mmCIF file with all atom_site columns, C-alpha atoms in Angstrom:
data_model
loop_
_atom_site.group_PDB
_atom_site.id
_atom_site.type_symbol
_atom_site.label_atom_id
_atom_site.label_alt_id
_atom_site.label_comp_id
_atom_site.label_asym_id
_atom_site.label_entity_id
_atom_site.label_seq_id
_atom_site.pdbx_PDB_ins_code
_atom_site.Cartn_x
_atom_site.Cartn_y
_atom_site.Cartn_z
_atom_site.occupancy
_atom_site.B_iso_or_equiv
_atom_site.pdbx_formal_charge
_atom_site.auth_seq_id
_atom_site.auth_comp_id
_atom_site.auth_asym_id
_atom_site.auth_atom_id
_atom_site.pdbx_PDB_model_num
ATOM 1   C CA . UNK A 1 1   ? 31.570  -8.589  34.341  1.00 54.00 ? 1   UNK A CA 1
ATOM 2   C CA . UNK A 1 2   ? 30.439  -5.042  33.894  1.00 53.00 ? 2   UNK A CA 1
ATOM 3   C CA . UNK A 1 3   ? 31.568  -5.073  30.520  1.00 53.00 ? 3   UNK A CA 1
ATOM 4   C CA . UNK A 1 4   ? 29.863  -8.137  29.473  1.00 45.00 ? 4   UNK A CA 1
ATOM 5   C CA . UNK A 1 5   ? 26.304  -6.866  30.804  1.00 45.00 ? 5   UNK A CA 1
ATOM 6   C CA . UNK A 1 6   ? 27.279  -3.740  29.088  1.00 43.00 ? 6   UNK A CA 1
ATOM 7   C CA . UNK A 1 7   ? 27.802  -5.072  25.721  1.00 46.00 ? 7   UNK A CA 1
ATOM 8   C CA . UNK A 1 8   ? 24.848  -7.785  26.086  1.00 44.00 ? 8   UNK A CA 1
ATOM 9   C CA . UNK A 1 9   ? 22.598  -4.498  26.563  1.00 42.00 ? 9   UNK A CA 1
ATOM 10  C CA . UNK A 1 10  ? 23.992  -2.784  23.741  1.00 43.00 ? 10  UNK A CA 1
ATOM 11  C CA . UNK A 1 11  ? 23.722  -5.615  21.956  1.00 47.00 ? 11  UNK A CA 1
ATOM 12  C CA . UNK A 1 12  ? 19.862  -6.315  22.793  1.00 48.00 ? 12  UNK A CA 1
ATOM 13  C CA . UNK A 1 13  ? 18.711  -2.554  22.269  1.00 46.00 ? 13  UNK A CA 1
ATOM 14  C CA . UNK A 1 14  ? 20.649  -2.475  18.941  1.00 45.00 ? 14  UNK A CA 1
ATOM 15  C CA . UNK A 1 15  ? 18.137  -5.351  17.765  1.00 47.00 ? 15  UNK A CA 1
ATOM 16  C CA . UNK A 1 16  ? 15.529  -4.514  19.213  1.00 46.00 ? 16  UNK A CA 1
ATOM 17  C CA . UNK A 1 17  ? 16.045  -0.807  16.803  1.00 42.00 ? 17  UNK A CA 1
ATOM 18  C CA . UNK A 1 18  ? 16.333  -2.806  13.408  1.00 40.00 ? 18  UNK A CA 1
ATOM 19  C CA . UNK A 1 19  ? 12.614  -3.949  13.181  1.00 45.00 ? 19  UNK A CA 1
ATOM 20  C CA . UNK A 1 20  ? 11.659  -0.795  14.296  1.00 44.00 ? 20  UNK A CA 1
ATOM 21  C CA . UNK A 1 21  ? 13.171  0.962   11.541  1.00 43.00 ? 21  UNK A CA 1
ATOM 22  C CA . UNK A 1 22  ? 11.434  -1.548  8.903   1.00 48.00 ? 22  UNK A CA 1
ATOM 23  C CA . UNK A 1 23  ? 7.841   -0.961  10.630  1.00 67.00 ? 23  UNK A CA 1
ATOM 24  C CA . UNK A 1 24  ? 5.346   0.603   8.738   1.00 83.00 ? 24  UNK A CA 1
ATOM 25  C CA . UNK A 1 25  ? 3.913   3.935   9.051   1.00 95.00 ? 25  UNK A CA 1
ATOM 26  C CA . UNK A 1 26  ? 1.015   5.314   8.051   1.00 96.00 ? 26  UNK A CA 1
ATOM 27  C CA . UNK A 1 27  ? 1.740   8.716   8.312   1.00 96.00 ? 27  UNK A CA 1
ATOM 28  C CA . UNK A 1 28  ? 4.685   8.403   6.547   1.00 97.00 ? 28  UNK A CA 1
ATOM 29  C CA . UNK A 1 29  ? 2.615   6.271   3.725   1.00 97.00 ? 29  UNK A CA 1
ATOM 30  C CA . UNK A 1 30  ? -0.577  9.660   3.852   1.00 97.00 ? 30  UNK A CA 1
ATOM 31  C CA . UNK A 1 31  ? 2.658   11.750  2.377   1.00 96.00 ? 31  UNK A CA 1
ATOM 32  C CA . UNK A 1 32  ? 3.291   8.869   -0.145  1.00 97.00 ? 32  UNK A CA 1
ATOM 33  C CA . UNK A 1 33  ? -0.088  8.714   -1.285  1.00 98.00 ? 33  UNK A CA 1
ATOM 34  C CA . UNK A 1 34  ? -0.155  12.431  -2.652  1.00 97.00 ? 34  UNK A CA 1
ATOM 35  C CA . UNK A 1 35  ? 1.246   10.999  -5.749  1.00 96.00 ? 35  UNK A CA 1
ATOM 36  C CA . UNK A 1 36  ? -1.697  9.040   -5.513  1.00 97.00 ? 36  UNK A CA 1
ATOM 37  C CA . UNK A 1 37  ? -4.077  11.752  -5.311  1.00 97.00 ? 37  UNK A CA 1
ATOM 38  C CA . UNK A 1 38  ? -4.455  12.981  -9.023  1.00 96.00 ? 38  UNK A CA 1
ATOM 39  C CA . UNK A 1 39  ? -6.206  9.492   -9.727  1.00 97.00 ? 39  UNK A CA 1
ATOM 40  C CA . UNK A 1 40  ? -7.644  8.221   -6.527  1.00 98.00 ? 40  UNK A CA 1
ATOM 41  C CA . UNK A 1 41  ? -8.858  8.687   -3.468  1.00 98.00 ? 41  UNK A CA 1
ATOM 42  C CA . UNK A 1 42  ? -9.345  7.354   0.020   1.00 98.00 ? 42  UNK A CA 1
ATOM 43  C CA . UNK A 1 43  ? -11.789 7.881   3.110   1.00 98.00 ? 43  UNK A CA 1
ATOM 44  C CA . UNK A 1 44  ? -14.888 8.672   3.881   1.00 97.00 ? 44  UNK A CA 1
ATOM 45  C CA . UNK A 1 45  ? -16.320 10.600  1.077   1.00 97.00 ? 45  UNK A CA 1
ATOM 46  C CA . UNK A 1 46  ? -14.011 8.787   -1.655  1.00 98.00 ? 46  UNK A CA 1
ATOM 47  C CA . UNK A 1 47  ? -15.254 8.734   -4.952  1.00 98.00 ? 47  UNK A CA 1
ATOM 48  C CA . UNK A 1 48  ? -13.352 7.534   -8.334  1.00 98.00 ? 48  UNK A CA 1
ATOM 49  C CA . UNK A 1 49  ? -11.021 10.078  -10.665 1.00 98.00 ? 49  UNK A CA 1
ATOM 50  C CA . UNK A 1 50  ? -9.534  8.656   -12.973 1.00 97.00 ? 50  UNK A CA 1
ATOM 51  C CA . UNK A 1 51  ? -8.654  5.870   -11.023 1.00 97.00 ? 51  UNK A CA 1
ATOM 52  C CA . UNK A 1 52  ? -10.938 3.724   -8.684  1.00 98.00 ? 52  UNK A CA 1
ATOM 53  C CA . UNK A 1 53  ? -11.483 4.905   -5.009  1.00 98.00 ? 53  UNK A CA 1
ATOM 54  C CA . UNK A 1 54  ? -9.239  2.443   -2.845  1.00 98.00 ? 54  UNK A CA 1
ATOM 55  C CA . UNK A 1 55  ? -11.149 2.205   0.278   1.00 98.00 ? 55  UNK A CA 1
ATOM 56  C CA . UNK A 1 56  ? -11.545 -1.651  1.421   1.00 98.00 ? 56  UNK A CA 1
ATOM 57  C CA . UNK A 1 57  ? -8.729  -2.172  -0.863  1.00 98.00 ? 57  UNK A CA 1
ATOM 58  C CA . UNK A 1 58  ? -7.421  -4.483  1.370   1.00 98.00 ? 58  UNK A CA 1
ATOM 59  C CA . UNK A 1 59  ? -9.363  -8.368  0.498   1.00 98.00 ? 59  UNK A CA 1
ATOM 60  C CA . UNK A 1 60  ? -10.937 -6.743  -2.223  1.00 98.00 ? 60  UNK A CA 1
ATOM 61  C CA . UNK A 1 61  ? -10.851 -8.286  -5.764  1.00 98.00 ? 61  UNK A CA 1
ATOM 62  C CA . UNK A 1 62  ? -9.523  -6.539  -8.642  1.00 97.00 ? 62  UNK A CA 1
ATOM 63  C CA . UNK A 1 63  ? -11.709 -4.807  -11.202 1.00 97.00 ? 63  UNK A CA 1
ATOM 64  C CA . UNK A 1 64  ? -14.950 -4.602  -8.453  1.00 97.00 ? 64  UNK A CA 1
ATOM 65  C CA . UNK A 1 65  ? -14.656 -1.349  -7.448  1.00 96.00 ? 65  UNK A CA 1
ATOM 66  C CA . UNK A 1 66  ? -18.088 0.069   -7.544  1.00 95.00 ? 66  UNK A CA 1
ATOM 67  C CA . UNK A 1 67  ? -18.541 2.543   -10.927 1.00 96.00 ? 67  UNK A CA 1
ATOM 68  C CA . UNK A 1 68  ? -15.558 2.388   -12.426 1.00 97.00 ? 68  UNK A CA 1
ATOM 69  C CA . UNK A 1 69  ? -14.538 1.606   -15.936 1.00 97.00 ? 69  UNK A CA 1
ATOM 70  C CA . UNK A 1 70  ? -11.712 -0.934  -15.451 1.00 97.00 ? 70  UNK A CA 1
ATOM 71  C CA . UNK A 1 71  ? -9.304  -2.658  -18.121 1.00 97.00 ? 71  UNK A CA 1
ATOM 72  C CA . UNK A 1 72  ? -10.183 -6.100  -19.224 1.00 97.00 ? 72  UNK A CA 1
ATOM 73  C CA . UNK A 1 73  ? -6.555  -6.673  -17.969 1.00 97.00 ? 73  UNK A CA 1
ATOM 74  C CA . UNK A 1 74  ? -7.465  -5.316  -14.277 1.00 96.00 ? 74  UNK A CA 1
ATOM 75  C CA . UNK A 1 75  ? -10.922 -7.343  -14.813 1.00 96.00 ? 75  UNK A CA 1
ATOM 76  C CA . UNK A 1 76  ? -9.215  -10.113 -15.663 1.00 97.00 ? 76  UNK A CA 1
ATOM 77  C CA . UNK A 1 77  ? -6.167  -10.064 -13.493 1.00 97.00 ? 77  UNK A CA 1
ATOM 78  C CA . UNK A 1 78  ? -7.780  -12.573 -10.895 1.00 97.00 ? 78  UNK A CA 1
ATOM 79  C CA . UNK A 1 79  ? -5.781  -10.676 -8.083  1.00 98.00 ? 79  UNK A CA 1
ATOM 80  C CA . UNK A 1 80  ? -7.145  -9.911  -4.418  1.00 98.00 ? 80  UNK A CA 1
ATOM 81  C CA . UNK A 1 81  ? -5.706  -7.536  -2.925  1.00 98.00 ? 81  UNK A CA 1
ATOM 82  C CA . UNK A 1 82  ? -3.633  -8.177  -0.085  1.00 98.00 ? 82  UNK A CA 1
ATOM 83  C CA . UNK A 1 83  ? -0.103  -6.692  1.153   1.00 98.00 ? 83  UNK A CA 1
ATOM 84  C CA . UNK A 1 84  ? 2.016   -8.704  -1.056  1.00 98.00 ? 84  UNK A CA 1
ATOM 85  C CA . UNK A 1 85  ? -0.131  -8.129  -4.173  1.00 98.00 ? 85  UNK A CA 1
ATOM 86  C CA . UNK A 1 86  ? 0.176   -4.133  -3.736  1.00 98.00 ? 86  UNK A CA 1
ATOM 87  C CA . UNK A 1 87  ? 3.640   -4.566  -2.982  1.00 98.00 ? 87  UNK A CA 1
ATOM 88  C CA . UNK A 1 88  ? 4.563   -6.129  -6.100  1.00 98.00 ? 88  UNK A CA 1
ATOM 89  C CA . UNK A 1 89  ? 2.012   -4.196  -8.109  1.00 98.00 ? 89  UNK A CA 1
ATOM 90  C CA . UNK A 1 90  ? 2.648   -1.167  -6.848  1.00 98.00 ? 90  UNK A CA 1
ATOM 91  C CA . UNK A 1 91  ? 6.387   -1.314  -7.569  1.00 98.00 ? 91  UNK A CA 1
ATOM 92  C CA . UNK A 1 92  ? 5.629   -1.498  -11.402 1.00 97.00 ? 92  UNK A CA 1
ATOM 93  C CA . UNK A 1 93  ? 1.822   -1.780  -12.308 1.00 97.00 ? 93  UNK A CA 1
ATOM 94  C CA . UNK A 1 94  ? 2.218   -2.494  -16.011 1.00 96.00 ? 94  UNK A CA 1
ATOM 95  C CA . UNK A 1 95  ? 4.742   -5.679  -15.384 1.00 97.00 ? 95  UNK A CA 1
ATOM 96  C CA . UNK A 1 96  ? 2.301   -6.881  -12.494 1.00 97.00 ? 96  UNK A CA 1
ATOM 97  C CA . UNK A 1 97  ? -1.096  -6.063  -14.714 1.00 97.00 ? 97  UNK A CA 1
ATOM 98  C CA . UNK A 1 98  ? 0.226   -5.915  -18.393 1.00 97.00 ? 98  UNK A CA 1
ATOM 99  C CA . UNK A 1 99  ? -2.472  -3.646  -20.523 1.00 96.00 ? 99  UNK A CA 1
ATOM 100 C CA . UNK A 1 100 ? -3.664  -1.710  -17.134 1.00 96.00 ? 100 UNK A CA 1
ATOM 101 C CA . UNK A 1 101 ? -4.525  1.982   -17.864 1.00 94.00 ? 101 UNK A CA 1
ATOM 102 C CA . UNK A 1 102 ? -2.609  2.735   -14.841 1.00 94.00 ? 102 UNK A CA 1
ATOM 103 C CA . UNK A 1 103 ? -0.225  5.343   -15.858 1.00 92.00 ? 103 UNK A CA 1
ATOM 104 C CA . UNK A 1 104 ? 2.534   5.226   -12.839 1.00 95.00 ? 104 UNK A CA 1
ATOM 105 C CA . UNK A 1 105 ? 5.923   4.499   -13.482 1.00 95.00 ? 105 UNK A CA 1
ATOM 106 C CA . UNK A 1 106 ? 5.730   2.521   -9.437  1.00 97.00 ? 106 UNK A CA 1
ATOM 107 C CA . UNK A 1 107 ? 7.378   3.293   -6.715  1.00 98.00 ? 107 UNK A CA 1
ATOM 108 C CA . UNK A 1 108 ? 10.777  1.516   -5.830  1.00 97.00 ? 108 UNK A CA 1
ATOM 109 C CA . UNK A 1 109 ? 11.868  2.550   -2.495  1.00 97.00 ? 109 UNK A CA 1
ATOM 110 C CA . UNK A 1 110 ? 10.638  -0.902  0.363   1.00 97.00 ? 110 UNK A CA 1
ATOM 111 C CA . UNK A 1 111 ? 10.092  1.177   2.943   1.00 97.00 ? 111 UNK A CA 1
ATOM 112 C CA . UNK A 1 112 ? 7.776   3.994   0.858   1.00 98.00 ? 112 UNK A CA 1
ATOM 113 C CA . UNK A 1 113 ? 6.156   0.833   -0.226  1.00 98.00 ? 113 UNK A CA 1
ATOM 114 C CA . UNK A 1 114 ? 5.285   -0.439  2.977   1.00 98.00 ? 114 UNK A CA 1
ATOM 115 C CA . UNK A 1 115 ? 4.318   2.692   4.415   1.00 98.00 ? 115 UNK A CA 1
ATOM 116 C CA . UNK A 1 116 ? 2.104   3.516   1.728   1.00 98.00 ? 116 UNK A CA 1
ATOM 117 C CA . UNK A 1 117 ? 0.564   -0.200  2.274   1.00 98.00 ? 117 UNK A CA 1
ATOM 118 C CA . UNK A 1 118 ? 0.097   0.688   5.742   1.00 98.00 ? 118 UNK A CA 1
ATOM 119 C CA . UNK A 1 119 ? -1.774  3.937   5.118   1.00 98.00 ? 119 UNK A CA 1
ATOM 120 C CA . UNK A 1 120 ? -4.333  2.435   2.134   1.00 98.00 ? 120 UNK A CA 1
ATOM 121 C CA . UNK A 1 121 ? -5.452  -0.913  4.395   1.00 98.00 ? 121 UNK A CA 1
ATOM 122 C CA . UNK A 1 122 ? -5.893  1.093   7.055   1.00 97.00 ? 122 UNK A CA 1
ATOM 123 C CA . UNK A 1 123 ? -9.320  2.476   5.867   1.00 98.00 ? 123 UNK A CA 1
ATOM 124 C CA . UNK A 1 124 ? -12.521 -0.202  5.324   1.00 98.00 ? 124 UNK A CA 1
ATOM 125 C CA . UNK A 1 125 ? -14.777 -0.390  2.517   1.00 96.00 ? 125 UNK A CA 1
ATOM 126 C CA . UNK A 1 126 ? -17.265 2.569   4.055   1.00 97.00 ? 126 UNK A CA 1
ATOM 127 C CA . UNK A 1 127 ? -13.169 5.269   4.348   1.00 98.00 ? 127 UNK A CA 1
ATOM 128 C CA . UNK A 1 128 ? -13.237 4.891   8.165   1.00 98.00 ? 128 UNK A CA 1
ATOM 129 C CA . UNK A 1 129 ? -10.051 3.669   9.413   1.00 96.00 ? 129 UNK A CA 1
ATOM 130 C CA . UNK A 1 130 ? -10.258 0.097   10.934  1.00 91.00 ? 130 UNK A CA 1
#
């Protein structure tokens, strides 16, 4: 009987680890977004680069960011951004947006994705974190 409990527990904490391990994490996703950094920023303060500033990003519409010169293509796209729209974007942004001006070649890896989604929604429209 022992056993059995012993197992069941084993069993139970070894689930309980797996959607840990797929949670996202911000800090994990503020390291991702240095490659980020040469074209946009993020927080209080954020202005646009050569890239629009991606605070609110989260709910907000493509091609509206305040200032910035977008693509007709980004204009155009009809996206809002949510998590699945960065996800897919952000893995390859000229098959999601064909004839963006984002030069990025994407990022592949799920779980950079999703901790890089985790750090950018964090922040509202104003760069304070929500």
């Amino acid at each position: 009987m022992k056993k059995l409990t012993l197992s069941t527990l084993v069993i139970i904490a070894s689930a309980a680890a797996v959607p840990a391990a797929l949670a996202q994490d911000a800090a994990a996703g503020k390291t991702s977004f240095n490659k980020c950094l040469a074209c946009h920023a993020i927080g209080e303060g954020a202005k646009n680069k050569v890239g629009p500033e991606l605070n609110g990003l989260d709910g907000r519409k493509s091609g509206t960011a305040p200032d910035y010169n977008y693509s007709d293509a980004n204009k155009n796209s009809g996206i809002t951004w949510n998590e699945a729209q960065f996800k897919e974007y952000i893995k390859d942004p000229k098959a999601k947006v064909p004839g963006t001006k984002m030069a990025f070649a994407g990022i592949k890896n799920e779980k950079e994705i999703n901790d890089l989604w985790a750090y950018v929604s964090q922040y509202d429209k104003d760069g304070k974190t929500k």
